[in-house]
Structures are given as structure tokens and as C-alpha cells.
Coordinates of C-alpha atoms (C1' of nucleotides) in Angstrom, one line a residue:
Chain A
M88 CA 58.4 -48.2 -159.7
K89 CA 57.3 -51.0 -156.8
H90 CA 54.2 -52.9 -157.9
K91 CA 51.3 -51.9 -156.6
D92 CA 50.4 -54.6 -153.8
F93 CA 47.0 -55.6 -153.7
D94 CA 47.1 -56.4 -149.9
H95 CA 45.7 -52.9 -148.5
I96 CA 42.8 -53.0 -150.7
N97 CA 40.0 -53.5 -148.8
C98 CA 38.3 -55.7 -150.9
S99 CA 37.7 -59.4 -150.0
L100 CA 39.0 -60.5 -153.4
A101 CA 41.9 -58.7 -153.3
Q102 CA 42.7 -60.1 -150.4
T103 CA 42.5 -63.5 -151.5
L104 CA 44.2 -62.8 -154.3
S105 CA 47.0 -61.1 -152.3
V106 CA 47.8 -65.0 -150.5
I107 CA 46.7 -67.5 -153.4
G108 CA 47.4 -65.2 -156.3
E109 CA 50.7 -65.1 -157.3
H110 CA 52.1 -67.2 -160.0
W111 CA 52.6 -70.9 -159.0
T112 CA 50.7 -70.7 -155.8
L113 CA 47.5 -72.3 -156.7
L114 CA 49.0 -75.0 -158.7
I115 CA 51.0 -75.9 -155.4
I116 CA 48.0 -75.9 -153.4
R117 CA 46.3 -78.0 -155.9
D118 CA 49.1 -80.6 -155.9
V119 CA 49.0 -81.0 -152.2
F120 CA 45.2 -81.1 -152.8
M121 CA 46.3 -84.1 -154.9
G122 CA 48.5 -85.8 -152.1
L123 CA 51.5 -84.5 -153.0
R124 CA 53.3 -84.0 -149.6
R125 CA 57.2 -83.3 -149.9
F126 CA 59.4 -80.7 -151.2
G127 CA 61.1 -82.7 -154.1
E128 CA 57.3 -84.3 -155.1
L129 CA 56.1 -80.8 -155.6
Q130 CA 59.3 -79.4 -157.2
K131 CA 59.5 -82.3 -159.8
D132 CA 56.1 -82.2 -160.6
L133 CA 55.4 -78.5 -161.2
G134 CA 59.0 -78.1 -162.5
I135 CA 59.2 -74.8 -160.4
A136 CA 62.6 -73.4 -159.5
K137 CA 63.6 -74.5 -156.0
N138 CA 63.9 -71.1 -154.7
I139 CA 60.7 -70.1 -156.0
L140 CA 59.0 -73.1 -154.3
S141 CA 60.7 -72.4 -151.3
E142 CA 59.5 -68.9 -151.3
R143 CA 55.7 -70.1 -152.0
L144 CA 55.7 -72.6 -149.1
K145 CA 57.4 -70.6 -146.8
R146 CA 54.8 -67.7 -147.6
L147 CA 51.8 -70.7 -147.4
V148 CA 53.1 -71.8 -144.1
A149 CA 53.1 -68.3 -142.9
E150 CA 49.4 -67.7 -144.0
Q151 CA 48.4 -70.9 -142.2
I152 CA 47.2 -72.6 -145.6
L153 CA 50.1 -75.3 -145.2
E154 CA 51.5 -76.9 -142.1
K155 CA 55.1 -78.1 -142.1
E156 CA 55.7 -81.4 -140.1
K157 CA 57.8 -84.1 -140.1
G158 CA 56.2 -86.8 -141.8
E159 CA 56.4 -90.5 -140.2
S160 CA 59.1 -91.1 -143.3
G161 CA 61.1 -88.7 -141.6
F162 CA 61.1 -86.1 -144.2
Y163 CA 59.0 -82.9 -143.8
E164 CA 55.6 -83.2 -145.1
Y165 CA 53.5 -80.1 -146.1
R166 CA 49.7 -80.3 -145.4
L167 CA 46.4 -78.4 -145.9
T168 CA 45.3 -76.6 -142.5
E169 CA 41.5 -76.1 -142.4
K170 CA 41.8 -73.0 -143.8
G171 CA 43.9 -74.1 -146.9
L172 CA 40.9 -76.9 -147.4
A173 CA 38.7 -74.3 -147.5
L174 CA 40.0 -73.0 -151.1
Q175 CA 38.7 -76.1 -152.3
P176 CA 35.5 -74.1 -154.1
I177 CA 37.9 -72.3 -155.4
L178 CA 39.9 -74.7 -157.1
L179 CA 37.0 -76.8 -158.1
A180 CA 35.2 -73.6 -159.6
C181 CA 38.3 -73.1 -161.8
V182 CA 38.7 -76.4 -162.8
H183 CA 35.3 -76.5 -163.6
W184 CA 35.8 -73.4 -165.6
G185 CA 38.6 -74.6 -167.7
D186 CA 36.9 -77.7 -168.2
N187 CA 34.3 -76.1 -169.7
Y188 CA 36.0 -73.2 -171.7
R189 CA 39.5 -74.5 -172.5
P190 CA 38.5 -78.2 -173.1
S191 CA 41.1 -80.9 -173.9
A192 CA 40.3 -82.4 -177.2
N193 CA 38.9 -85.4 -175.4
G194 CA 36.9 -84.2 -172.7
A195 CA 37.2 -83.1 -169.0
R196 CA 40.6 -84.2 -167.9
V197 CA 39.5 -84.6 -164.3
V198 CA 36.1 -86.0 -162.7
F199 CA 35.5 -85.3 -159.0
V200 CA 33.3 -88.1 -157.2
D201 CA 31.9 -88.6 -154.2
R202 CA 33.9 -90.9 -152.2
K203 CA 31.1 -92.9 -150.7
D204 CA 29.2 -93.7 -154.0
Y205 CA 31.6 -92.6 -156.7
L206 CA 29.4 -90.2 -158.7
P207 CA 30.1 -87.5 -159.9
I208 CA 29.8 -84.0 -157.7
Q209 CA 27.6 -80.9 -158.8
A210 CA 29.3 -78.3 -160.7
M211 CA 30.0 -75.4 -158.8
S212 CA 27.3 -73.4 -158.7
V213 CA 25.2 -70.2 -157.0
R214 CA 22.4 -71.0 -155.2
S215 CA 19.5 -68.8 -153.1
H216 CA 19.0 -69.3 -149.7
D217 CA 16.6 -72.1 -150.2
G218 CA 18.5 -73.8 -153.1
R219 CA 17.3 -72.5 -156.2
L220 CA 19.8 -72.4 -159.0
L221 CA 21.0 -68.6 -159.6
N222 CA 22.0 -67.2 -163.1
P223 CA 25.0 -64.4 -163.1
K224 CA 22.4 -61.7 -163.4
D225 CA 19.9 -62.9 -160.7
I226 CA 22.0 -61.5 -157.8
R227 CA 23.2 -58.2 -156.5
A228 CA 26.1 -57.2 -154.4
K229 CA 25.1 -55.4 -151.2
R230 CA 27.4 -53.7 -148.8
G231 CA 28.2 -55.4 -145.6
P232 CA 29.3 -54.1 -142.1
G233 CA 32.9 -54.3 -143.1
F234 CA 32.9 -52.3 -146.1
S235 CA 35.4 -49.7 -146.4
S236 CA 35.7 -49.6 -142.8
D237 CA 39.3 -49.0 -143.3
N238 CA 40.6 -46.0 -145.5
S239 CA 40.5 -47.6 -149.2
D240 CA 37.3 -47.9 -150.7
T241 CA 35.9 -49.9 -153.6
P242 CA 33.0 -48.8 -155.5
L243 CA 29.9 -51.1 -154.7
Q244 CA 27.3 -51.1 -157.3
S245 CA 25.4 -53.9 -158.4
W246 CA 27.0 -57.0 -159.3
T247 CA 26.0 -57.8 -162.8
T248 CA 24.2 -54.7 -163.3
A249 CA 22.2 -56.1 -166.5
D250 CA 21.7 -52.7 -167.7
Chain B
M245 CA 64.9 -66.8 -168.4
K246 CA 61.5 -66.4 -169.5
H247 CA 58.9 -67.2 -167.3
K248 CA 57.2 -70.8 -167.4
D249 CA 53.7 -70.6 -169.4
F250 CA 51.3 -72.5 -167.7
D251 CA 49.5 -72.6 -171.2
H252 CA 51.0 -75.7 -172.3
I253 CA 50.0 -77.8 -169.2
N254 CA 47.4 -80.2 -169.6
C255 CA 45.4 -79.0 -166.5
S256 CA 42.1 -77.5 -166.5
L257 CA 43.3 -75.1 -163.5
A258 CA 46.4 -74.2 -165.3
Q259 CA 44.4 -73.6 -168.1
T260 CA 42.4 -71.0 -166.2
L261 CA 45.2 -69.7 -164.7
S262 CA 46.5 -68.4 -168.0
V263 CA 43.6 -66.5 -168.7
I264 CA 42.5 -64.9 -165.6
G265 CA 45.5 -65.6 -163.3
E266 CA 47.8 -62.5 -164.8
H267 CA 47.6 -59.7 -161.9
W268 CA 45.0 -57.7 -162.2
T269 CA 42.9 -59.3 -164.3
L270 CA 40.4 -60.7 -161.6
L271 CA 39.9 -57.5 -160.1
I272 CA 39.1 -55.9 -163.5
I273 CA 36.8 -58.7 -164.2
R274 CA 35.2 -58.1 -160.8
D275 CA 34.7 -54.6 -161.5
V276 CA 32.9 -55.1 -164.6
F277 CA 30.7 -57.6 -162.7
M278 CA 30.0 -54.5 -160.6
G279 CA 29.1 -52.4 -163.4
L280 CA 31.9 -50.7 -164.6
R281 CA 32.0 -50.7 -168.3
R282 CA 34.5 -48.1 -169.3
F283 CA 38.2 -47.9 -169.5
G284 CA 38.5 -44.9 -167.4
E285 CA 36.1 -46.2 -165.0
L286 CA 38.4 -49.2 -164.5
Q287 CA 41.3 -47.3 -164.5
K288 CA 40.3 -44.9 -162.1
D289 CA 39.0 -47.6 -159.6
L290 CA 41.6 -49.6 -159.5
G291 CA 44.5 -47.3 -159.8
I292 CA 46.2 -49.1 -162.7
A293 CA 48.5 -48.2 -165.3
K294 CA 46.5 -47.5 -168.5
N295 CA 48.9 -49.5 -170.5
I296 CA 48.6 -52.5 -168.6
L297 CA 44.8 -52.0 -168.2
S298 CA 44.8 -51.7 -172.0
E299 CA 46.9 -55.1 -172.1
R300 CA 44.5 -56.9 -170.2
L301 CA 41.6 -55.8 -171.8
K302 CA 42.9 -56.6 -175.1
R303 CA 43.5 -60.1 -174.1
L304 CA 40.0 -60.6 -172.2
V305 CA 38.5 -59.6 -175.5
A306 CA 40.5 -62.1 -177.5
E307 CA 39.8 -64.7 -175.0
Q308 CA 35.8 -63.7 -175.6
I309 CA 35.7 -63.2 -171.9
L310 CA 34.5 -59.6 -172.5
E311 CA 33.0 -57.8 -175.3
K312 CA 33.9 -54.4 -176.8
E313 CA 31.3 -52.5 -178.2
K314 CA 30.3 -48.9 -178.7
G315 CA 27.5 -47.9 -176.0
E316 CA 24.7 -45.8 -176.3
S317 CA 26.6 -42.7 -174.7
G318 CA 28.7 -43.2 -178.0
F319 CA 31.9 -44.4 -175.9
Y320 CA 33.7 -48.0 -175.5
E321 CA 32.1 -50.3 -173.1
Y322 CA 33.1 -53.5 -171.9
R323 CA 30.9 -56.0 -171.2
L324 CA 30.7 -59.9 -169.9
T325 CA 30.1 -62.2 -172.4
E326 CA 28.5 -65.8 -171.4
K327 CA 32.2 -66.9 -170.9
G328 CA 32.9 -64.3 -168.8
L329 CA 29.9 -64.4 -166.7
A330 CA 30.9 -68.0 -166.0
L331 CA 33.6 -66.9 -163.9
Q332 CA 31.0 -66.0 -161.3
P333 CA 31.5 -68.9 -159.1
I334 CA 35.3 -68.5 -159.0
L335 CA 34.9 -64.7 -158.1
L336 CA 32.0 -65.5 -155.3
A337 CA 34.3 -68.5 -154.2
C338 CA 37.2 -65.9 -153.7
V339 CA 35.3 -63.2 -151.7
H340 CA 33.9 -65.9 -149.7
W341 CA 37.0 -67.3 -148.5
G342 CA 38.5 -63.6 -148.2
D343 CA 36.0 -62.7 -146.2
N344 CA 36.2 -65.6 -143.8
Y345 CA 39.9 -66.0 -143.3
R346 CA 41.1 -62.3 -144.3
P347 CA 38.4 -60.4 -142.8
S348 CA 37.7 -56.6 -142.5
A349 CA 37.4 -55.6 -138.6
N350 CA 33.8 -55.0 -139.1
G351 CA 32.7 -58.0 -140.7
A352 CA 31.8 -59.1 -144.1
R353 CA 32.7 -56.3 -146.8
V354 CA 29.9 -57.6 -149.1
V355 CA 27.0 -59.7 -149.3
F356 CA 25.3 -61.1 -152.2
V357 CA 21.7 -61.3 -152.3
D358 CA 19.2 -62.8 -154.7
R359 CA 17.5 -60.3 -156.6
K360 CA 14.1 -61.3 -155.9
D361 CA 13.9 -61.4 -152.4
Y362 CA 17.0 -59.8 -151.5
L363 CA 17.9 -62.8 -149.3
P364 CA 21.8 -63.5 -149.0
I365 CA 22.7 -66.5 -151.5
Q366 CA 24.1 -69.7 -150.2
A367 CA 28.2 -69.6 -149.8
M368 CA 30.1 -71.5 -152.2
S369 CA 29.9 -75.4 -151.8
V370 CA 30.6 -79.0 -153.0
R371 CA 28.0 -81.0 -152.9
S372 CA 27.3 -84.3 -154.1
H373 CA 25.2 -85.4 -157.3
D374 CA 21.9 -85.3 -154.8
G375 CA 22.5 -82.2 -153.0
R376 CA 24.3 -83.3 -150.0
L377 CA 27.0 -80.9 -148.5
L378 CA 30.7 -82.5 -149.0
N379 CA 33.4 -81.7 -147.1
P380 CA 37.1 -81.3 -148.6
K381 CA 38.0 -84.8 -147.8
D382 CA 34.8 -86.5 -149.2
I383 CA 35.9 -86.4 -152.6
R384 CA 38.1 -87.9 -155.0
A385 CA 39.7 -87.2 -158.5
K386 CA 39.3 -89.5 -161.3
R387 CA 41.1 -89.1 -164.6
G388 CA 38.5 -88.2 -167.4
P389 CA 38.7 -89.0 -171.0
G390 CA 40.7 -85.7 -171.5
F391 CA 43.4 -86.6 -169.3
S392 CA 46.7 -86.6 -170.6
S393 CA 45.6 -86.6 -174.3
D394 CA 48.5 -84.1 -174.8
N395 CA 52.1 -84.6 -174.2
S396 CA 52.1 -83.3 -170.9
D397 CA 51.0 -85.0 -168.0
T398 CA 49.9 -83.9 -164.4
P399 CA 49.9 -86.8 -161.8
L400 CA 46.7 -87.7 -160.4
Q401 CA 46.0 -89.7 -157.1
S402 CA 43.5 -88.6 -155.0
W403 CA 41.8 -85.1 -154.3
T404 CA 42.7 -84.8 -150.6
T405 CA 44.2 -88.2 -149.4
A406 CA 43.2 -87.9 -146.2
D407 CA 46.3 -89.5 -144.7
Chain C
dC184 C1' 37.6 -40.1 -173.2
dA185 C1' 40.1 -43.9 -174.7
dG186 C1' 43.7 -45.2 -175.9
dT187 C1' 49.1 -45.8 -177.6
dA188 C1' 54.0 -45.0 -177.2
dT189 C1' 58.2 -45.0 -174.7
dC190 C1' 61.2 -45.1 -170.9
dC191 C1' 62.6 -47.1 -166.6
dT192 C1' 62.9 -49.9 -162.7
dA193 C1' 62.4 -53.7 -159.8
dC194 C1' 60.6 -58.0 -159.2
dG195 C1' 59.7 -62.5 -160.5
dT196 C1' 61.9 -66.5 -162.4
dG197 C1' 65.1 -69.9 -163.6
dA198 C1' 69.6 -71.7 -163.5
dT199 C1' 73.4 -73.3 -160.8
dA200 C1' 76.4 -74.2 -156.7
dC201 C1' 76.4 -75.2 -152.1
dT202 C1' 75.1 -76.5 -147.3
dG203 C1' 73.0 -79.8 -143.3
Chain D
dC92 C1' 66.4 -85.0 -149.2
dA93 C1' 65.2 -80.4 -148.3
dG94 C1' 66.7 -76.6 -149.0
dT95 C1' 69.6 -71.4 -148.9
dA96 C1' 72.6 -68.3 -151.8
dT97 C1' 74.2 -66.2 -155.6
dC98 C1' 73.7 -64.5 -160.3
dA99 C1' 71.5 -63.0 -164.6
dC100 C1' 67.9 -61.5 -166.9
dG101 C1' 63.2 -60.7 -169.1
dT102 C1' 59.0 -58.6 -168.1
dA103 C1' 55.5 -57.0 -165.7
dG104 C1' 54.3 -52.8 -164.1
dG105 C1' 54.4 -47.5 -163.1
dA106 C1' 54.9 -42.8 -164.8
dT107 C1' 54.6 -39.7 -168.0
dA108 C1' 53.6 -37.7 -172.7
dC109 C1' 51.3 -38.0 -176.9
dT110 C1' 47.2 -39.0 -180.4
dG111 C1' 42.7 -39.3 -182.7

DNA sequence: CAGTATCCTACGTGATACTG
DNA sequence: CAGTATCACGTAGGATACTG
């Protein structure tokens, strides 16, 4: 039958995944973050089929994550919107986890540095309102005002119930 | 033909996606974070087919993201390992983005609070080594020691080349 | 309860050829 | 160059029945 669509699930995670959770999508976005702009560049770099790339880009433009414009070169260029740029923490968190837990033999493949001083940025971390570093089990999830406002509901107890 | 596998790509992002990028996987992990432990609980909550859930759980256990043990109840229980718990920043970043850019009508669906003082945690953000908040265009990517050490290579210019 | 085993379908993907 | 169109195919996913 038809695959279930995450889109209807009233859950911010599912919502996010419905946009960037498709295969290839996050890799495309990464490439645009990396400075690739043109269809051909992306296609060549990723080794993705053109029709797939075309579909994904169309979707991302529709979602206002990318903008398509004619660049100075006269070719079409894809650029990240503010909404797209806001995905950066997700990407960085993924890269960081990958570097830690599925490392290359020789160490980190990429290092992100502050443009100003060229010093590495902090690892993505969870912090309390006053800046303390929090461990996974230090936080709880509470239902917000938007919880279960539409039909579908997601149960919500505690975020990391440490037994 | 066969779908391309991200696994071989020497990129920390692709590595991460090869583990948690499959459909359902991140939602399963979220549920375990939320306190669900048992096969049936997960299956019921997600509305996922049992065979799919079974496959995903097996994979996650093999990847040492989940541990399967007999709980006190006498039933099998799945719990996050340290490697699994380390996925939390990714999840939080996704939830945060979803709340911001694909909001529910009534506001945030979930609020994460510090267990100690019940105050909301900070939004996931990128910070410099000395704690300054960085914008997407404030950072650059540099190749690390593990870059392109294996065959496959990913081009690497600048992370968010602001034109 | 916690899965495993089948069957079936449709979707995602890749390859290739074609268009402006 | 930047796609669109078409086709073929594997497999992910759903449903259901079955097992320990």
C-alpha cells in the first residue's frame, strides 16, 4: 500500500522529517551550504540521478528552503533562504555525531571554524537557560500550547525518563 | 537498479544518515527518548508495520544505538546506549526547526525544560569557542585530518560561502 | 507479548534519451 | 547547461497470518 506520510503527524520532528527526511535531501542541502550552487555541480558531486535531483530541488524551493535565481553567470543558481540557513544546527549536529561515532581512520573529516579567528566552534550541545551544559537525562519534555491541537496525537511523557 | 548507499561516502553527514536516515528510524529513537521501551508500545504509537519495526530495531541494536534487555517486567525492553543518547542534539535541533518553521496553529508542541528548575532549555545554536553566538555565515569548514583518507572524496570549500 | 514469515504493491531510484 | 520524459527494477513498506 501507500507508504505512510509523516506529514500529518502532529510532531515537530515528523514535520521536519517530512521536509528534509527524504533520501538525498540533506546531502543536497549540505552541498549548497558548502558553496555549490548549480544543478550540474550538485549532480556531479553527489552522483545522483538528474530526475531525482530535479524533484528534490523543486520540493526544496517549494518549501522555501532554497531559492532559485539566475546568477550573474547567467545560469540558474540555488541559494539557501533564511529558513534553509536555519537548518545549520541540524547539519552540524549530524556531522558532529558522525565524526564521533563513525569516525574516519584518521580523525575528523571536517572542522568548523569561526570565520573571524579561525578557531574551531563548540560542539553542538544542549544548554540550560543560564548556559549550563546539560546531559541527555537532565531534561524533560513538557507539552506546549500546540500539543495535539490537531487530530493526531503523540504521547508525551518524559524526555529520557531515566528510569 | 539498486539504490545508492550513503555508507561508502566519506562524509560524516552521510555516515550519520546511513544509520539514522532511514524512514521511521528517527521517530523510533524519539519514542525511546520519550520513555517508550517495548516493541508493542512503539508499534502502537507509531502505527508502523511490525516487520519494519523489527528490522529497524535490529539495525539500531547492531549499531549499538539501542540495547535490548529483559526488563523487570519480564518483557524485552529497548534502551538508548550512550551512543544513542548522543543523538539528542540532532533530535532537539530537528524539533526546534520544526516548531519554528512548520508550526502548529497554537504554538510549540513541545517544550524542553531543565529537570532541575523546570525552565526551558536554550534553543540549539552554534557557538564559537568562547561562547559567542554564531550565525550561519560566520563559520567556515576546513578539512580535517580524516578528510578524503579513503577513496571517495567530497569537495570542501567553504561552509556557507556568503557570496 | 514480541516478534517472524509471506505476499503484494507502489514508490524511490538509476539509466538513458530528449528538449530549450 | 539545466533540466524533462520515459522506462525498468528493487525494495521499502503495509497487511495479515503464524509462532514461541
